[in-house]
Short mmCIF file of C-alpha atoms and ligand atoms in Angstrom, two decimals:
data_model
loop_
_atom_site.label_atom_id
_atom_site.label_comp_id
_atom_site.label_asym_id
_atom_site.label_seq_id
_atom_site.Cartn_x
_atom_site.Cartn_y
_atom_site.Cartn_z
CA MET W 30 123.05 20.26 -27.74
CA LYS W 31 121.69 20.91 -24.05
CA GLU W 32 122.13 18.41 -21.24
CA PHE W 33 120.68 18.73 -17.36
CA SER W 34 123.42 18.33 -14.72
CA ALA W 35 124.30 15.00 -13.04
CA ASN W 36 123.18 16.59 -9.45
CA ILE W 37 119.62 17.42 -10.52
CA THR W 38 117.54 13.94 -10.28
CA LYS W 39 113.85 15.37 -10.22
CA SER W 40 112.02 16.40 -13.32
CA ILE W 41 109.15 18.65 -13.92
CA LEU W 42 107.07 19.10 -16.58
CA THR W 43 104.28 21.17 -18.13
CA GLY W 44 102.06 22.54 -21.10
CA ILE W 45 100.43 25.73 -22.08
CA GLN W 46 97.41 26.06 -24.98
CA PRO W 47 98.32 28.22 -27.48
CA SER W 48 95.12 29.48 -27.64
CA GLY W 49 95.52 33.27 -27.47
CA VAL W 50 97.53 34.92 -25.28
CA ILE W 51 97.92 34.00 -21.82
CA THR W 52 96.68 35.20 -18.82
CA LEU W 53 97.20 36.19 -16.00
CA GLY W 54 95.70 33.12 -14.57
CA ASN W 55 97.94 30.94 -16.79
CA TYR W 56 101.25 32.68 -15.25
CA ILE W 57 100.71 32.51 -11.69
CA GLY W 58 99.32 28.87 -12.22
CA ALA W 59 101.99 27.43 -14.51
CA ILE W 60 104.84 29.77 -15.66
CA LYS W 61 105.92 31.42 -12.24
CA GLN W 62 105.95 28.25 -10.64
CA MET W 63 108.10 25.96 -13.56
CA VAL W 64 110.49 29.73 -12.96
CA ARG W 65 110.44 29.15 -9.03
CA MET W 66 111.74 25.31 -9.56
CA GLN W 67 113.87 25.53 -13.09
CA ASP W 68 117.47 25.88 -10.69
CA GLU W 69 116.26 22.59 -8.82
CA PHE W 70 114.75 20.57 -11.55
CA LYS W 71 115.24 19.24 -14.54
CA SER W 72 112.33 21.24 -16.51
CA TYR W 73 110.04 20.39 -19.18
CA ILE W 74 107.65 23.14 -20.80
CA PHE W 75 105.70 22.36 -24.08
CA ILE W 76 103.27 25.17 -26.33
CA ALA W 77 100.25 22.38 -26.44
CA ASP W 78 99.24 23.21 -29.34
CA MET W 79 97.72 19.27 -30.43
CA HIS W 80 95.52 20.38 -27.56
CA ALA W 81 94.20 23.66 -29.32
CA ILE W 82 92.80 22.32 -31.73
CA THR W 83 90.38 20.27 -29.83
CA VAL W 84 88.17 23.33 -30.30
CA PRO W 85 87.91 24.81 -33.75
CA GLN W 86 91.16 26.94 -34.74
CA ASP W 87 92.01 29.88 -37.27
CA PRO W 88 95.17 28.40 -38.54
CA THR W 89 96.83 31.85 -39.11
CA THR W 90 96.18 33.36 -35.72
CA LEU W 91 97.41 29.84 -33.95
CA HIS W 92 100.46 29.59 -35.76
CA GLU W 93 101.12 33.03 -34.77
CA ASN W 94 100.32 32.02 -31.41
CA ILE W 95 102.46 28.86 -31.09
CA ARG W 96 105.35 30.90 -31.68
CA SER W 97 104.41 34.26 -29.17
CA LEU W 98 104.42 31.55 -26.82
CA VAL W 99 107.66 30.49 -26.81
CA ALA W 100 108.56 33.92 -26.84
CA LEU W 101 106.63 34.75 -24.14
CA TYR W 102 107.83 31.61 -21.39
CA ILE W 103 111.40 33.08 -22.04
CA ALA W 104 109.84 36.61 -21.52
CA CYS W 105 108.34 35.71 -18.50
CA GLY W 106 111.41 34.08 -16.63
CA ILE W 107 112.31 30.45 -18.27
CA ASP W 108 115.54 30.26 -18.84
CA PRO W 109 116.15 28.35 -22.38
CA ASP W 110 119.55 26.85 -20.45
CA LYS W 111 117.36 25.74 -17.89
CA ASN W 112 114.59 24.52 -19.22
CA ILE W 113 113.18 22.00 -22.23
CA ILE W 114 111.20 24.49 -24.66
CA PHE W 115 109.37 22.44 -26.91
CA ILE W 116 106.17 22.39 -29.12
CA GLN W 117 104.11 19.21 -29.16
CA SER W 118 103.41 19.23 -32.49
CA GLU W 119 106.88 18.49 -33.50
CA ASN W 120 107.31 15.76 -31.29
CA GLU W 121 105.06 12.74 -33.06
CA TYR W 122 104.96 10.73 -30.29
CA HIS W 123 102.91 12.48 -28.03
CA ALA W 124 99.85 11.40 -30.79
CA ASN W 125 101.72 7.86 -30.76
CA ILE W 126 101.50 6.94 -27.47
CA SER W 127 98.61 8.61 -26.45
CA TRP W 128 96.68 6.29 -29.15
CA LEU W 129 98.39 3.17 -27.45
CA LEU W 130 97.47 4.66 -23.86
CA GLU W 131 93.78 5.29 -25.69
CA CYS W 132 93.28 1.71 -25.68
CA ASN W 133 95.05 1.55 -21.97
CA THR W 134 92.24 3.81 -20.61
CA PRO W 135 88.01 2.82 -19.52
CA PHE W 136 85.56 5.11 -20.82
CA GLY W 137 83.87 5.74 -17.88
CA GLU W 138 86.37 7.16 -16.00
CA LEU W 139 87.45 9.38 -18.93
CA SER W 140 83.82 9.92 -18.74
CA ARG W 141 84.76 11.93 -15.38
CA MET W 142 86.35 14.42 -16.23
CA THR W 143 84.10 17.91 -15.93
CA GLN W 144 86.48 20.38 -17.81
CA PHE W 145 84.46 17.79 -20.77
CA LYS W 146 81.33 17.74 -19.51
CA ASP W 147 81.85 22.24 -18.70
CA LYS W 148 83.28 21.99 -22.56
CA SER W 149 81.21 19.92 -24.23
CA SER W 150 77.86 21.32 -22.93
CA LYS W 151 78.65 24.87 -24.27
CA ASN W 152 78.64 23.61 -27.67
CA ALA W 153 76.72 20.43 -28.76
CA ASN W 154 78.83 20.29 -31.84
CA PHE W 155 82.02 19.42 -30.44
CA TYR W 156 84.62 17.25 -31.78
CA ALA W 157 85.87 13.79 -30.23
CA GLY W 158 89.62 14.95 -29.53
CA LEU W 159 87.93 17.39 -26.52
CA PHE W 160 87.33 14.16 -25.14
CA THR W 161 90.32 12.27 -25.83
CA TYR W 162 91.78 15.27 -24.88
CA PRO W 163 93.21 14.11 -21.33
CA ILE W 164 94.98 11.17 -22.83
CA LEU W 165 97.24 13.31 -25.15
CA MET W 166 97.90 14.61 -22.11
CA ALA W 167 99.13 12.15 -19.79
CA ALA W 168 100.99 11.02 -22.98
CA ASP W 169 103.12 14.13 -22.94
CA ILE W 170 103.46 13.82 -18.80
CA LEU W 171 104.08 10.02 -19.20
CA ALA W 172 107.33 10.06 -22.10
CA TYR W 173 109.06 11.76 -19.77
CA ASP W 174 108.97 10.20 -16.39
CA VAL W 175 108.80 13.26 -14.61
CA ASP W 176 108.37 13.53 -11.34
CA TYR W 177 105.81 16.85 -11.04
CA VAL W 178 103.66 18.56 -13.13
CA PRO W 179 102.77 22.45 -11.41
CA VAL W 180 99.66 23.23 -12.94
CA GLY W 181 96.31 25.52 -12.14
CA ILE W 182 94.09 23.50 -9.85
CA ASP W 183 91.78 23.15 -13.10
CA GLN W 184 94.03 20.13 -14.77
CA LYS W 185 94.34 17.95 -10.74
CA GLN W 186 91.72 15.98 -12.29
CA HIS W 187 93.38 15.19 -15.75
CA VAL W 188 96.44 14.79 -13.77
CA GLU W 189 94.89 12.03 -11.67
CA LEU W 190 93.99 10.12 -14.24
CA THR W 191 97.71 10.52 -15.91
CA ARG W 192 98.12 9.01 -12.72
CA ASN W 193 95.58 6.31 -12.60
CA ILE W 194 96.47 5.00 -16.66
CA ALA W 195 99.98 4.75 -15.59
CA ILE W 196 99.75 2.64 -12.16
CA LYS W 197 97.24 0.51 -14.40
CA PHE W 198 99.73 0.62 -17.66
CA ASN W 199 102.29 -0.63 -15.05
CA LYS W 200 100.74 -3.52 -13.20
CA LYS W 201 99.18 -4.51 -16.74
CA TYR W 202 102.53 -5.18 -18.71
CA GLY W 203 105.30 -4.47 -15.99
CA ASP W 204 107.17 -1.33 -14.85
CA THR W 205 107.06 1.13 -17.67
CA PHE W 206 106.05 4.62 -16.31
CA LYS W 207 107.11 6.77 -13.69
CA ILE W 208 104.36 8.28 -11.60
CA PRO W 209 103.92 11.32 -11.44
CA ASP W 210 102.67 14.03 -8.60
CA VAL W 211 100.43 17.38 -9.04
CA TYR W 212 102.10 20.16 -8.18
CA ILE W 213 100.14 23.17 -7.29
CA THR W 214 100.86 26.49 -5.22
CA LYS W 215 97.94 27.47 -2.66
CA GLU W 216 98.15 30.81 -4.27
CA GLY W 217 98.53 29.86 -7.17
CA THR W 218 95.43 27.45 -7.31
CA LYS W 219 93.21 29.68 -9.28
CA ILE W 220 93.11 32.61 -10.46
CA MET W 221 89.37 34.10 -10.97
CA ASP W 222 88.12 36.66 -13.35
CA LEU W 223 88.17 40.16 -12.72
CA VAL W 224 84.07 40.40 -13.20
CA ASN W 225 82.81 37.29 -11.99
CA PRO W 226 85.38 36.36 -9.39
CA LEU W 227 82.86 33.29 -8.68
CA LYS W 228 84.44 31.60 -12.53
CA LYS W 229 87.98 31.46 -13.25
CA MET W 230 90.13 34.04 -15.22
CA SER W 231 90.00 31.65 -18.77
CA LYS W 232 91.56 32.81 -22.09
CA SER W 233 87.89 31.86 -23.84
CA SER W 234 86.17 33.94 -21.75
CA GLU W 235 83.36 35.98 -23.83
CA ASN W 236 83.89 39.37 -21.35
CA PRO W 237 87.70 41.14 -21.91
CA LYS W 238 87.26 43.33 -18.79
CA GLY W 239 87.43 39.88 -17.15
CA VAL W 240 90.53 39.10 -17.90
CA ILE W 241 93.60 39.94 -18.10
CA ARG W 242 96.27 38.37 -20.92
CA ILE W 243 99.76 39.48 -20.77
CA LEU W 244 100.64 41.28 -23.43
CA ASP W 245 97.51 44.10 -23.02
CA ASP W 246 97.90 47.63 -23.12
CA ILE W 247 99.17 48.59 -19.81
CA ASN W 248 96.47 51.55 -19.60
CA SER W 249 93.88 48.61 -20.06
CA ILE W 250 94.84 46.80 -16.98
CA ARG W 251 94.55 48.72 -14.95
CA LYS W 252 91.12 50.04 -15.83
CA LYS W 253 90.22 46.12 -15.55
CA ILE W 254 91.76 46.22 -12.08
CA MET W 255 90.20 49.22 -10.93
CA GLY W 256 86.76 48.12 -12.29
CA ALA W 257 87.37 44.94 -10.74
CA THR W 258 83.53 42.93 -8.83
CA THR W 259 84.17 43.50 -5.31
CA ASP W 260 81.41 43.94 -1.88
CA SER W 261 79.98 46.49 0.09
CA GLU W 262 81.48 45.07 3.60
CA CYS W 263 84.81 47.47 2.30
CA ILE W 264 88.02 46.10 4.72
CA VAL W 265 90.07 44.61 3.00
CA ARG W 266 90.08 40.12 4.29
CA PHE W 267 90.78 37.42 2.86
CA ASP W 268 87.27 35.12 2.80
CA PRO W 269 86.96 33.46 -0.80
CA GLU W 270 83.51 32.59 0.21
CA ALA W 271 81.80 35.97 0.76
CA LYS W 272 84.20 38.06 -0.44
CA PRO W 273 85.64 36.24 -3.98
CA GLY W 274 86.71 38.94 -5.67
CA ILE W 275 88.70 40.80 -2.58
CA SER W 276 89.56 37.30 -1.89
CA ASN W 277 91.02 36.80 -6.00
CA LEU W 278 93.22 40.28 -5.61
CA ILE W 279 94.90 39.75 -2.38
CA ASN W 280 95.80 35.85 -4.19
CA ILE W 281 97.15 37.73 -7.57
CA CYS W 282 98.78 40.07 -4.81
CA VAL W 283 100.67 37.00 -2.82
CA ALA W 284 101.83 35.42 -5.94
CA LEU W 285 103.35 38.49 -7.65
CA THR W 286 104.82 39.82 -3.91
CA GLY W 287 105.66 36.64 -2.22
CA LYS W 288 103.56 38.50 0.52
CA SER W 289 101.53 36.49 3.17
CA ILE W 290 97.63 37.02 3.58
CA SER W 291 97.57 38.66 6.36
CA ASP W 292 100.93 41.23 5.51
CA ILE W 293 97.93 42.47 2.98
CA GLU W 294 95.36 42.32 5.19
CA THR W 295 97.45 44.35 7.33
CA MET W 296 98.88 47.32 5.07
CA PHE W 297 95.10 47.76 4.03
CA GLU W 298 93.47 47.73 7.60
CA GLY W 299 91.19 50.82 6.94
CA LYS W 300 92.23 52.43 3.92
CA ASN W 301 89.71 52.11 1.04
CA TYR W 302 89.08 49.36 -2.07
CA GLY W 303 90.27 52.54 -4.33
CA GLU W 304 93.81 52.20 -2.87
CA PHE W 305 93.57 48.45 -2.08
CA LYS W 306 92.98 48.21 -6.44
CA ARG W 307 96.02 50.66 -7.08
CA PHE W 308 98.23 48.64 -5.28
CA VAL W 309 97.25 45.36 -6.62
CA ALA W 310 97.24 47.43 -10.43
CA ASP W 311 100.78 48.76 -9.77
CA THR W 312 102.19 45.24 -8.74
CA VAL W 313 100.27 43.62 -11.72
CA ILE W 314 102.03 46.69 -13.65
CA GLU W 315 105.41 46.32 -12.70
CA GLU W 316 105.18 42.67 -13.06
CA ILE W 317 103.53 42.20 -16.92
CA SER W 318 105.69 45.22 -18.41
CA ALA W 319 108.43 43.56 -17.11
CA ILE W 320 107.39 40.64 -19.22
CA GLN W 321 106.50 42.50 -22.34
CA ALA W 322 109.74 44.53 -22.76
CA ARG W 323 111.60 41.46 -22.28
CA TYR W 324 109.18 39.59 -25.41
CA GLN W 325 109.45 42.64 -27.99
CA LYS W 326 113.21 42.09 -27.31
CA ILE W 327 112.84 38.44 -28.22
CA ILE W 328 109.34 37.81 -31.15
CA ASN W 329 111.79 37.94 -34.10
CA SER W 330 114.81 36.52 -33.10
CA GLN W 331 116.71 33.90 -34.80
CA GLU W 332 117.60 32.20 -32.11
CA LEU W 333 114.51 30.94 -31.45
CA ASP W 334 113.79 28.67 -34.42
CA LYS W 335 117.11 27.19 -33.39
CA LEU W 336 116.16 26.31 -30.15
CA LEU W 337 112.88 25.34 -30.89
CA GLU W 338 114.82 23.10 -33.82
CA GLU W 339 117.51 21.52 -31.05
CA ASN W 340 114.95 20.73 -28.30
CA ALA W 341 112.57 18.89 -31.07
CA THR W 342 115.30 16.72 -31.73
CA ILE W 343 115.96 16.30 -28.30
CA THR W 344 112.25 15.09 -26.92
CA ARG W 345 111.98 13.50 -29.72
CA ALA W 346 114.65 11.26 -28.93
CA ILE W 347 112.90 10.42 -24.87
CA ALA W 348 109.46 10.42 -26.26
CA GLN W 349 110.03 8.04 -28.93
CA LYS W 350 112.35 5.37 -26.17
CA LYS W 351 109.08 5.50 -23.93
CA PHE W 352 107.25 4.75 -27.05
CA MET W 353 109.15 1.64 -28.19
CA LEU W 354 109.35 0.38 -24.98
CA MET W 355 105.39 0.18 -25.09
CA LYS W 356 105.31 -1.34 -27.83
CA GLU W 357 107.38 -3.73 -26.82
CA LYS W 358 105.22 -4.50 -23.58
CA MET W 359 102.42 -4.13 -25.87
CA GLY W 360 103.01 -6.89 -28.15
CA LEU W 361 102.98 -5.02 -31.00
CA TYR W 362 105.08 -5.40 -33.61
CA LYS W 363 109.03 -3.65 -33.06
P1 TYM F 16 95.69 25.68 -20.17
O1 TYM F 16 96.56 25.85 -21.50
O2 TYM F 16 94.17 25.59 -19.94
O3 TYM F 16 96.31 26.50 -19.36
C1 TYM F 16 97.63 26.72 -18.80
C2 TYM F 16 97.93 26.25 -17.27
O4 TYM F 16 97.23 27.68 -16.42
C3 TYM F 16 96.87 27.18 -15.28
N1 TYM F 16 95.30 28.03 -15.59
C4 TYM F 16 94.77 28.21 -14.53
N2 TYM F 16 95.81 28.54 -13.11
C5 TYM F 16 95.29 29.51 -12.13
N3 TYM F 16 94.43 30.17 -12.27
C6 TYM F 16 93.56 30.40 -13.40
N4 TYM F 16 92.52 31.35 -13.69
C7 TYM F 16 94.20 29.38 -14.65
N5 TYM F 16 93.58 28.60 -16.13
C8 TYM F 16 94.93 28.59 -16.38
C9 TYM F 16 96.57 25.40 -15.92
O5 TYM F 16 95.77 25.08 -14.36
C10 TYM F 16 97.55 25.64 -16.33
O6 TYM F 16 98.24 24.54 -15.60
N6 TYM F 16 95.97 21.19 -20.79
C11 TYM F 16 96.40 21.69 -20.18
C12 TYM F 16 97.64 22.53 -21.12
C13 TYM F 16 98.54 20.55 -20.81
C14 TYM F 16 98.95 19.73 -19.87
C15 TYM F 16 100.22 18.84 -20.16
C16 TYM F 16 99.45 20.75 -18.50
C17 TYM F 16 98.71 19.84 -21.92
N7 TYM F 16 99.60 19.15 -21.30
C18 TYM F 16 100.63 18.31 -19.56
C19 TYM F 16 100.21 19.98 -18.09
C20 TYM F 16 100.93 18.63 -18.50
C21 TYM F 16 96.00 23.05 -21.07
O7 TYM F 16 94.52 23.06 -21.43
O8 TYM F 16 96.04 24.10 -19.84
#
């Protein structure tokens, strides 16, 4: 059974919804950070399937996406020996903790979540879960007493809400939760849509040309990058306000190569956008084709099922302990 080394004291946790194949944005915003940090932290990474059902899902596709995302995590470099990879719905204590937290979250504070305002405005017939979802996210985080939550900037407000919920709970009932910090890298902040670089690259985007998915065919990835929206200045220069398209491509290169923004600008001084885009495409394709090759080897492995079963047991025990503590603090029958 997996155990973290005694020298490792700080911990991190993140999750991704299995609502379609993950995007380059998810990879850069969340997974790559976890891979970078996995040697120095106790790492928990999970499939947020209970978050995915806050909007309608096709059950067969959802089921396939869950397993596929586990394999993708590993293919992306999440080492199962260094991380606890698990499926959220396999651990019922997340939902149990979430209910206790719901009863300690002011409605007004929850109503301020911008992602809810955004998503609910697109479909008036939304379900209650879409509104309360940030509390489930707080439960995911607070159950494990983690120090940092590596995410993209779109999740920052939810982690701030988590902090507020935890601080208030501790104040009301006594020390119960560790207060987590959000962890966002500069380049992973927000990868934008390739067609409309004013909006984030999203799994649920209507235009597939703007979104790179990790399992996309390699030729189509090249086409999408070569067709990315730019501007008429023809200078490879980082300026997200004036040049959102080029700045997004620079950001992708920075995140994938480890070069700085000015390294990239210097490399392409006096060169045209076609040359730059070819470089971006080569960089992305090199990274993604290696992931795809690893994914094909893992997806049907029975080891995956064994791993998930073991990790469900480990995470259940941790979250159950927190749930019991919360029950006791709140005066519920124990
Ligand atoms: P989700 O599934 O929408 O996104 C997963 C992660 O990817 C990041 N991300 C991006 N980063 C950079 N650029 C982008 N274009 C981009 N798009 C997405 C997100 O910020 C996120 O880190 N509620 C979460 C899942 C979740 C969770 C948690 C995360 C549930 N419980 C606890 C952390 C901790 C979500 O819907 O992420």
